[in-house]
mmCIF file with all atom_site columns, C-alpha atoms in Angstrom:
data_model
loop_
_atom_site.group_PDB
_atom_site.id
_atom_site.type_symbol
_atom_site.label_atom_id
_atom_site.label_alt_id
_atom_site.label_comp_id
_atom_site.label_asym_id
_atom_site.label_entity_id
_atom_site.label_seq_id
_atom_site.pdbx_PDB_ins_code
_atom_site.Cartn_x
_atom_site.Cartn_y
_atom_site.Cartn_z
_atom_site.occupancy
_atom_site.B_iso_or_equiv
_atom_site.pdbx_formal_charge
_atom_site.auth_seq_id
_atom_site.auth_comp_id
_atom_site.auth_asym_id
_atom_site.auth_atom_id
_atom_site.pdbx_PDB_model_num
ATOM 1   C CA . MET A 1 1   ? 23.944  -21.342 22.259  1.00 0.00 ? 124 MET A CA 1
ATOM 2   C CA . ASP A 1 2   ? 27.326  -20.996 20.542  1.00 0.00 ? 125 ASP A CA 1
ATOM 3   C CA . GLU A 1 3   ? 28.104  -18.440 17.834  1.00 0.00 ? 126 GLU A CA 1
ATOM 4   C CA . ALA A 1 4   ? 27.991  -20.968 14.994  1.00 0.00 ? 127 ALA A CA 1
ATOM 5   C CA . SER A 1 5   ? 24.486  -22.085 16.007  1.00 0.00 ? 128 SER A CA 1
ATOM 6   C CA . ILE A 1 6   ? 23.315  -18.487 16.258  1.00 0.00 ? 129 ILE A CA 1
ATOM 7   C CA . GLN A 1 7   ? 24.682  -17.724 12.783  1.00 0.00 ? 130 GLN A CA 1
ATOM 8   C CA . LYS A 1 8   ? 22.950  -20.838 11.451  1.00 0.00 ? 131 LYS A CA 1
ATOM 9   C CA . MET A 1 9   ? 19.595  -19.753 12.922  1.00 0.00 ? 132 MET A CA 1
ATOM 10  C CA . ARG A 1 10  ? 20.071  -16.221 11.573  1.00 0.00 ? 133 ARG A CA 1
ATOM 11  C CA . GLY A 1 11  ? 20.886  -17.768 8.189   1.00 0.00 ? 134 GLY A CA 1
ATOM 12  C CA . ARG A 1 12  ? 17.623  -19.680 8.281   1.00 0.00 ? 135 ARG A CA 1
ATOM 13  C CA . ALA A 1 13  ? 15.753  -16.419 8.824   1.00 0.00 ? 136 ALA A CA 1
ATOM 14  C CA . LYS A 1 14  ? 17.614  -14.853 5.874   1.00 0.00 ? 137 LYS A CA 1
ATOM 15  C CA . SER A 1 15  ? 16.703  -17.849 3.715   1.00 0.00 ? 138 SER A CA 1
ATOM 16  C CA . ALA A 1 16  ? 13.065  -17.567 4.755   1.00 0.00 ? 139 ALA A CA 1
ATOM 17  C CA . LEU A 1 17  ? 13.024  -13.897 3.740   1.00 0.00 ? 140 LEU A CA 1
ATOM 18  C CA . THR A 1 18  ? 14.585  -14.777 0.383   1.00 0.00 ? 141 THR A CA 1
ATOM 19  C CA . ARG A 1 19  ? 11.855  -17.381 -0.208  1.00 0.00 ? 142 ARG A CA 1
ATOM 20  C CA . ILE A 1 20  ? 9.192   -14.801 0.692   1.00 0.00 ? 143 ILE A CA 1
ATOM 21  C CA . ILE A 1 21  ? 10.728  -12.300 -1.747  1.00 0.00 ? 144 ILE A CA 1
ATOM 22  C CA . ASN A 1 22  ? 10.974  -14.878 -4.541  1.00 0.00 ? 145 ASN A CA 1
ATOM 23  C CA . PHE A 1 23  ? 7.425   -16.117 -4.031  1.00 0.00 ? 146 PHE A CA 1
ATOM 24  C CA . PHE A 1 24  ? 5.743   -12.706 -4.000  1.00 0.00 ? 147 PHE A CA 1
ATOM 25  C CA . SER A 1 25  ? 3.723   -11.818 -7.068  1.00 0.00 ? 148 SER A CA 1
ATOM 26  C CA . ASP A 1 26  ? 1.309   -9.044  -7.874  1.00 0.00 ? 149 ASP A CA 1
ATOM 27  C CA . HIS A 1 27  ? -1.461  -11.612 -8.351  1.00 0.00 ? 150 HIS A CA 1
ATOM 28  C CA . ILE A 1 28  ? -1.415  -12.952 -4.820  1.00 0.00 ? 151 ILE A CA 1
ATOM 29  C CA . ASN A 1 29  ? -4.586  -14.402 -3.351  1.00 0.00 ? 152 ASN A CA 1
ATOM 30  C CA . LYS A 1 30  ? -6.416  -12.139 -0.888  1.00 0.00 ? 153 LYS A CA 1
ATOM 31  C CA . ALA A 1 31  ? -6.954  -15.001 1.558   1.00 0.00 ? 154 ALA A CA 1
ATOM 32  C CA . GLU A 1 32  ? -3.193  -15.596 1.752   1.00 0.00 ? 155 GLU A CA 1
ATOM 33  C CA . LEU A 1 33  ? -2.247  -12.016 2.596   1.00 0.00 ? 156 LEU A CA 1
ATOM 34  C CA . PRO A 1 34  ? -2.762  -12.053 6.388   1.00 0.00 ? 157 PRO A CA 1
ATOM 35  C CA . SER A 1 35  ? -0.814  -15.310 6.769   1.00 0.00 ? 158 SER A CA 1
ATOM 36  C CA . ARG A 1 36  ? 2.010   -14.132 4.556   1.00 0.00 ? 159 ARG A CA 1
ATOM 37  C CA . ILE A 1 37  ? 2.282   -10.822 6.404   1.00 0.00 ? 160 ILE A CA 1
ATOM 38  C CA . GLU A 1 38  ? 2.326   -12.683 9.719   1.00 0.00 ? 161 GLU A CA 1
ATOM 39  C CA . ARG A 1 39  ? 5.049   -15.005 8.402   1.00 0.00 ? 162 ARG A CA 1
ATOM 40  C CA . LEU A 1 40  ? 7.088   -12.029 7.203   1.00 0.00 ? 163 LEU A CA 1
ATOM 41  C CA . ASP A 1 41  ? 6.818   -10.392 10.634  1.00 0.00 ? 164 ASP A CA 1
ATOM 42  C CA . ASN A 1 42  ? 7.833   -13.621 12.387  1.00 0.00 ? 165 ASN A CA 1
ATOM 43  C CA . VAL A 1 43  ? 10.875  -13.999 10.140  1.00 0.00 ? 166 VAL A CA 1
ATOM 44  C CA . PHE A 1 44  ? 11.907  -10.455 11.003  1.00 0.00 ? 167 PHE A CA 1
ATOM 45  C CA . LYS A 1 45  ? 11.522  -11.144 14.737  1.00 0.00 ? 168 LYS A CA 1
ATOM 46  C CA . ASP A 1 46  ? 13.602  -14.319 14.445  1.00 0.00 ? 169 ASP A CA 1
ATOM 47  C CA . PHE A 1 47  ? 16.351  -12.560 12.516  1.00 0.00 ? 170 PHE A CA 1
ATOM 48  C CA . ASP A 1 48  ? 16.373  -9.663  14.980  1.00 0.00 ? 171 ASP A CA 1
ATOM 49  C CA . HIS A 1 49  ? 16.598  -12.073 17.918  1.00 0.00 ? 172 HIS A CA 1
ATOM 50  C CA . TYR A 1 50  ? 19.571  -13.998 16.536  1.00 0.00 ? 173 TYR A CA 1
ATOM 51  C CA . ASP A 1 51  ? 21.337  -10.979 15.073  1.00 0.00 ? 174 ASP A CA 1
ATOM 52  C CA . ALA A 1 52  ? 21.211  -9.257  18.471  1.00 0.00 ? 175 ALA A CA 1
ATOM 53  C CA . MET A 1 53  ? 23.014  -12.233 20.007  1.00 0.00 ? 176 MET A CA 1
ATOM 54  C CA . LEU A 1 54  ? 26.043  -11.740 17.753  1.00 0.00 ? 177 LEU A CA 1
ATOM 55  C CA . PRO A 1 55  ? 28.727  -9.060  18.083  1.00 0.00 ? 178 PRO A CA 1
ATOM 56  C CA . GLU A 1 56  ? 27.715  -5.740  16.558  1.00 0.00 ? 179 GLU A CA 1
ATOM 57  C CA . GLU A 1 57  ? 30.404  -5.889  13.855  1.00 0.00 ? 180 GLU A CA 1
ATOM 58  C CA . GLN A 1 58  ? 28.758  -9.106  12.558  1.00 0.00 ? 181 GLN A CA 1
ATOM 59  C CA . SER A 1 59  ? 25.315  -7.536  12.380  1.00 0.00 ? 182 SER A CA 1
ATOM 60  C CA . GLU A 1 60  ? 23.471  -7.771  9.086   1.00 0.00 ? 183 GLU A CA 1
ATOM 61  C CA . MET A 1 61  ? 20.377  -5.975  10.348  1.00 0.00 ? 184 MET A CA 1
ATOM 62  C CA . GLU A 1 62  ? 20.602  -2.976  8.023   1.00 0.00 ? 185 GLU A CA 1
ATOM 63  C CA . GLU A 1 63  ? 20.504  -5.075  4.849   1.00 0.00 ? 186 GLU A CA 1
ATOM 64  C CA . PHE A 1 64  ? 17.852  -7.436  6.222   1.00 0.00 ? 187 PHE A CA 1
ATOM 65  C CA . GLU A 1 65  ? 15.722  -4.547  7.442   1.00 0.00 ? 188 GLU A CA 1
ATOM 66  C CA . GLY A 1 66  ? 15.790  -2.933  4.005   1.00 0.00 ? 189 GLY A CA 1
ATOM 67  C CA . LYS A 1 67  ? 14.520  -6.110  2.356   1.00 0.00 ? 190 LYS A CA 1
ATOM 68  C CA . TYR A 1 68  ? 11.931  -6.619  5.097   1.00 0.00 ? 191 TYR A CA 1
ATOM 69  C CA . PHE A 1 69  ? 10.469  -3.129  4.776   1.00 0.00 ? 192 PHE A CA 1
ATOM 70  C CA . GLU A 1 70  ? 10.397  -3.396  0.995   1.00 0.00 ? 193 GLU A CA 1
ATOM 71  C CA . MET A 1 71  ? 8.404   -6.625  1.216   1.00 0.00 ? 194 MET A CA 1
ATOM 72  C CA . LYS A 1 72  ? 6.166   -5.287  3.974   1.00 0.00 ? 195 LYS A CA 1
ATOM 73  C CA . GLY A 1 73  ? 5.355   -2.352  1.692   1.00 0.00 ? 196 GLY A CA 1
ATOM 74  C CA . LYS A 1 74  ? 4.544   -4.656  -1.221  1.00 0.00 ? 197 LYS A CA 1
ATOM 75  C CA . TYR A 1 75  ? 2.222   -6.720  0.932   1.00 0.00 ? 198 TYR A CA 1
ATOM 76  C CA . GLN A 1 76  ? 0.558   -3.574  2.301   1.00 0.00 ? 199 GLN A CA 1
ATOM 77  C CA . ASN A 1 77  ? 0.065   -2.310  -1.251  1.00 0.00 ? 200 ASN A CA 1
ATOM 78  C CA . ALA A 1 78  ? -1.547  -5.643  -2.129  1.00 0.00 ? 201 ALA A CA 1
ATOM 79  C CA . VAL A 1 79  ? -3.888  -5.323  0.874   1.00 0.00 ? 202 VAL A CA 1
ATOM 80  C CA . ASP A 1 80  ? -4.751  -1.757  -0.138  1.00 0.00 ? 203 ASP A CA 1
ATOM 81  C CA . ALA A 1 81  ? -5.395  -2.842  -3.728  1.00 0.00 ? 204 ALA A CA 1
ATOM 82  C CA . TRP A 1 82  ? -7.760  -5.588  -2.547  1.00 0.00 ? 205 TRP A CA 1
ATOM 83  C CA . ASN A 1 83  ? -9.547  -3.156  -0.239  1.00 0.00 ? 206 ASN A CA 1
ATOM 84  C CA . CYS A 1 84  ? -9.919  -0.599  -3.016  1.00 0.00 ? 207 CYS A CA 1
ATOM 85  C CA . SER A 1 85  ? -11.236 -3.179  -5.470  1.00 0.00 ? 208 SER A CA 1
ATOM 86  C CA . SER A 1 86  ? -13.791 -4.256  -2.867  1.00 0.00 ? 209 SER A CA 1
ATOM 87  C CA . ILE A 1 87  ? -14.895 -0.650  -2.419  1.00 0.00 ? 210 ILE A CA 1
ATOM 88  C CA . VAL A 1 88  ? -15.068 0.024   -6.166  1.00 0.00 ? 211 VAL A CA 1
ATOM 89  C CA . ASN A 1 89  ? -17.246 -3.062  -6.621  1.00 0.00 ? 212 ASN A CA 1
ATOM 90  C CA . SER A 1 90  ? -19.614 -1.795  -3.920  1.00 0.00 ? 213 SER A CA 1
ATOM 91  C CA . PRO A 1 91  ? -21.324 1.331   -5.300  1.00 0.00 ? 214 PRO A CA 1
ATOM 92  C CA . SER A 1 92  ? -22.704 2.432   -1.943  1.00 0.00 ? 215 SER A CA 1
ATOM 93  C CA . ILE A 1 93  ? -19.229 2.893   -0.434  1.00 0.00 ? 216 ILE A CA 1
ATOM 94  C CA . PHE A 1 94  ? -16.659 5.512   -1.407  1.00 0.00 ? 217 PHE A CA 1
ATOM 95  C CA . SER A 1 95  ? -13.138 5.811   -0.056  1.00 0.00 ? 218 SER A CA 1
ATOM 96  C CA . GLU A 1 96  ? -10.638 8.606   -0.469  1.00 0.00 ? 219 GLU A CA 1
ATOM 97  C CA . ASN A 1 97  ? -7.843  6.114   0.291   1.00 0.00 ? 220 ASN A CA 1
ATOM 98  C CA . CYS A 1 98  ? -8.272  4.479   -3.124  1.00 0.00 ? 221 CYS A CA 1
ATOM 99  C CA . SER A 1 99  ? -6.350  6.287   -5.800  1.00 0.00 ? 222 SER A CA 1
ATOM 100 C CA . SER A 1 100 ? -8.007  6.856   -9.116  1.00 0.00 ? 223 SER A CA 1
ATOM 101 C CA . THR A 1 101 ? -6.551  4.902   -12.004 1.00 0.00 ? 224 THR A CA 1
ATOM 102 C CA . ASN A 1 102 ? -7.576  7.622   -14.464 1.00 0.00 ? 225 ASN A CA 1
ATOM 103 C CA . SER A 1 103 ? -4.755  10.111  -14.660 1.00 0.00 ? 226 SER A CA 1
ATOM 104 C CA . LYS A 1 104 ? -6.418  12.140  -17.414 1.00 0.00 ? 227 LYS A CA 1
ATOM 105 C CA . LEU A 1 105 ? -9.594  13.901  -16.386 1.00 0.00 ? 228 LEU A CA 1
ATOM 106 C CA . PRO A 1 106 ? -12.510 14.380  -18.774 1.00 0.00 ? 229 PRO A CA 1
ATOM 107 C CA . ARG A 1 107 ? -12.873 17.800  -20.359 1.00 0.00 ? 230 ARG A CA 1
ATOM 108 C CA . LEU A 1 108 ? -15.622 19.859  -18.728 1.00 0.00 ? 231 LEU A CA 1
ATOM 109 C CA . ASN A 1 109 ? -17.452 22.621  -20.516 1.00 0.00 ? 232 ASN A CA 1
ATOM 110 C CA . ILE A 1 110 ? -18.299 24.939  -17.669 1.00 0.00 ? 233 ILE A CA 1
ATOM 111 C CA . PRO A 1 111 ? -18.860 28.481  -18.894 1.00 0.00 ? 234 PRO A CA 1
ATOM 112 C CA . GLN A 1 112 ? -16.923 31.233  -17.181 1.00 0.00 ? 235 GLN A CA 1
ATOM 113 C CA . PHE A 1 113 ? -18.938 33.004  -14.491 1.00 0.00 ? 236 PHE A CA 1
ATOM 114 C CA . SER A 1 114 ? -20.010 36.404  -15.766 1.00 0.00 ? 237 SER A CA 1
ATOM 115 C CA . GLY A 1 115 ? -19.991 38.033  -12.351 1.00 0.00 ? 238 GLY A CA 1
ATOM 116 C CA . LYS A 1 116 ? -23.688 38.908  -12.486 1.00 0.00 ? 239 LYS A CA 1
ATOM 117 C CA . TYR A 1 117 ? -25.791 37.947  -9.486  1.00 0.00 ? 240 TYR A CA 1
ATOM 118 C CA . THR A 1 118 ? -28.534 36.696  -11.764 1.00 0.00 ? 241 THR A CA 1
ATOM 119 C CA . ASP A 1 119 ? -26.183 34.162  -13.377 1.00 0.00 ? 242 ASP A CA 1
ATOM 120 C CA . TRP A 1 120 ? -24.713 32.897  -10.095 1.00 0.00 ? 243 TRP A CA 1
ATOM 121 C CA . LEU A 1 121 ? -27.260 30.216  -9.238  1.00 0.00 ? 244 LEU A CA 1
ATOM 122 C CA . ALA A 1 122 ? -27.087 28.548  -12.675 1.00 0.00 ? 245 ALA A CA 1
ATOM 123 C CA . PHE A 1 123 ? -23.264 28.591  -12.602 1.00 0.00 ? 246 PHE A CA 1
ATOM 124 C CA . LYS A 1 124 ? -23.136 27.217  -9.054  1.00 0.00 ? 247 LYS A CA 1
ATOM 125 C CA . ASP A 1 125 ? -25.594 24.401  -9.833  1.00 0.00 ? 248 ASP A CA 1
ATOM 126 C CA . LEU A 1 126 ? -23.595 23.375  -12.916 1.00 0.00 ? 249 LEU A CA 1
ATOM 127 C CA . TYR A 1 127 ? -20.313 23.385  -10.957 1.00 0.00 ? 250 TYR A CA 1
ATOM 128 C CA . VAL A 1 128 ? -21.740 21.423  -8.026  1.00 0.00 ? 251 VAL A CA 1
ATOM 129 C CA . ALA A 1 129 ? -23.314 18.819  -10.313 1.00 0.00 ? 252 ALA A CA 1
ATOM 130 C CA . SER A 1 130 ? -20.266 18.263  -12.533 1.00 0.00 ? 253 SER A CA 1
ATOM 131 C CA . VAL A 1 131 ? -17.332 18.791  -10.125 1.00 0.00 ? 254 VAL A CA 1
ATOM 132 C CA . HIS A 1 132 ? -18.223 19.001  -6.451  1.00 0.00 ? 255 HIS A CA 1
ATOM 133 C CA . ASN A 1 133 ? -20.540 15.964  -6.359  1.00 0.00 ? 256 ASN A CA 1
ATOM 134 C CA . ASN A 1 134 ? -18.448 13.870  -8.770  1.00 0.00 ? 257 ASN A CA 1
ATOM 135 C CA . LYS A 1 135 ? -17.357 10.887  -6.625  1.00 0.00 ? 258 LYS A CA 1
ATOM 136 C CA . SER A 1 136 ? -14.866 9.692   -9.255  1.00 0.00 ? 259 SER A CA 1
ATOM 137 C CA . LEU A 1 137 ? -12.703 12.763  -8.598  1.00 0.00 ? 260 LEU A CA 1
ATOM 138 C CA . SER A 1 138 ? -10.419 12.768  -5.586  1.00 0.00 ? 261 SER A CA 1
ATOM 139 C CA . ASN A 1 139 ? -9.776  15.889  -3.530  1.00 0.00 ? 262 ASN A CA 1
ATOM 140 C CA . VAL A 1 140 ? -6.438  16.297  -5.307  1.00 0.00 ? 263 VAL A CA 1
ATOM 141 C CA . HIS A 1 141 ? -8.013  16.613  -8.737  1.00 0.00 ? 264 HIS A CA 1
#
């Protein structure tokens, strides 16, 4: 294959990535995600193949790679968002991978522990019930 043909094929891969970038939206259909991720990966492989056939000074891999990884991240975030929404809609499943959308925590009125042994059990039970067993709080909170 001559250099002009290689550049043309590499250009097709660049165009395909541009179409993928322009098409992406935050409201993408869950059923489309695996196919779109596969297409993105195939475009990257094609570009890598043709770019490697050209002299190093003509390489455009760094720019292409940046766009590829940005899109791969967006698609992975979309997958994660779909997975989290599936988990939230299923009350019997809890995942620490899903970030809480509530950045402000509710105010808790837990009295300060007095230090007396007789008060310990009541304090512990209140803490466990309102904080430790609260599934809506992540470990970071």
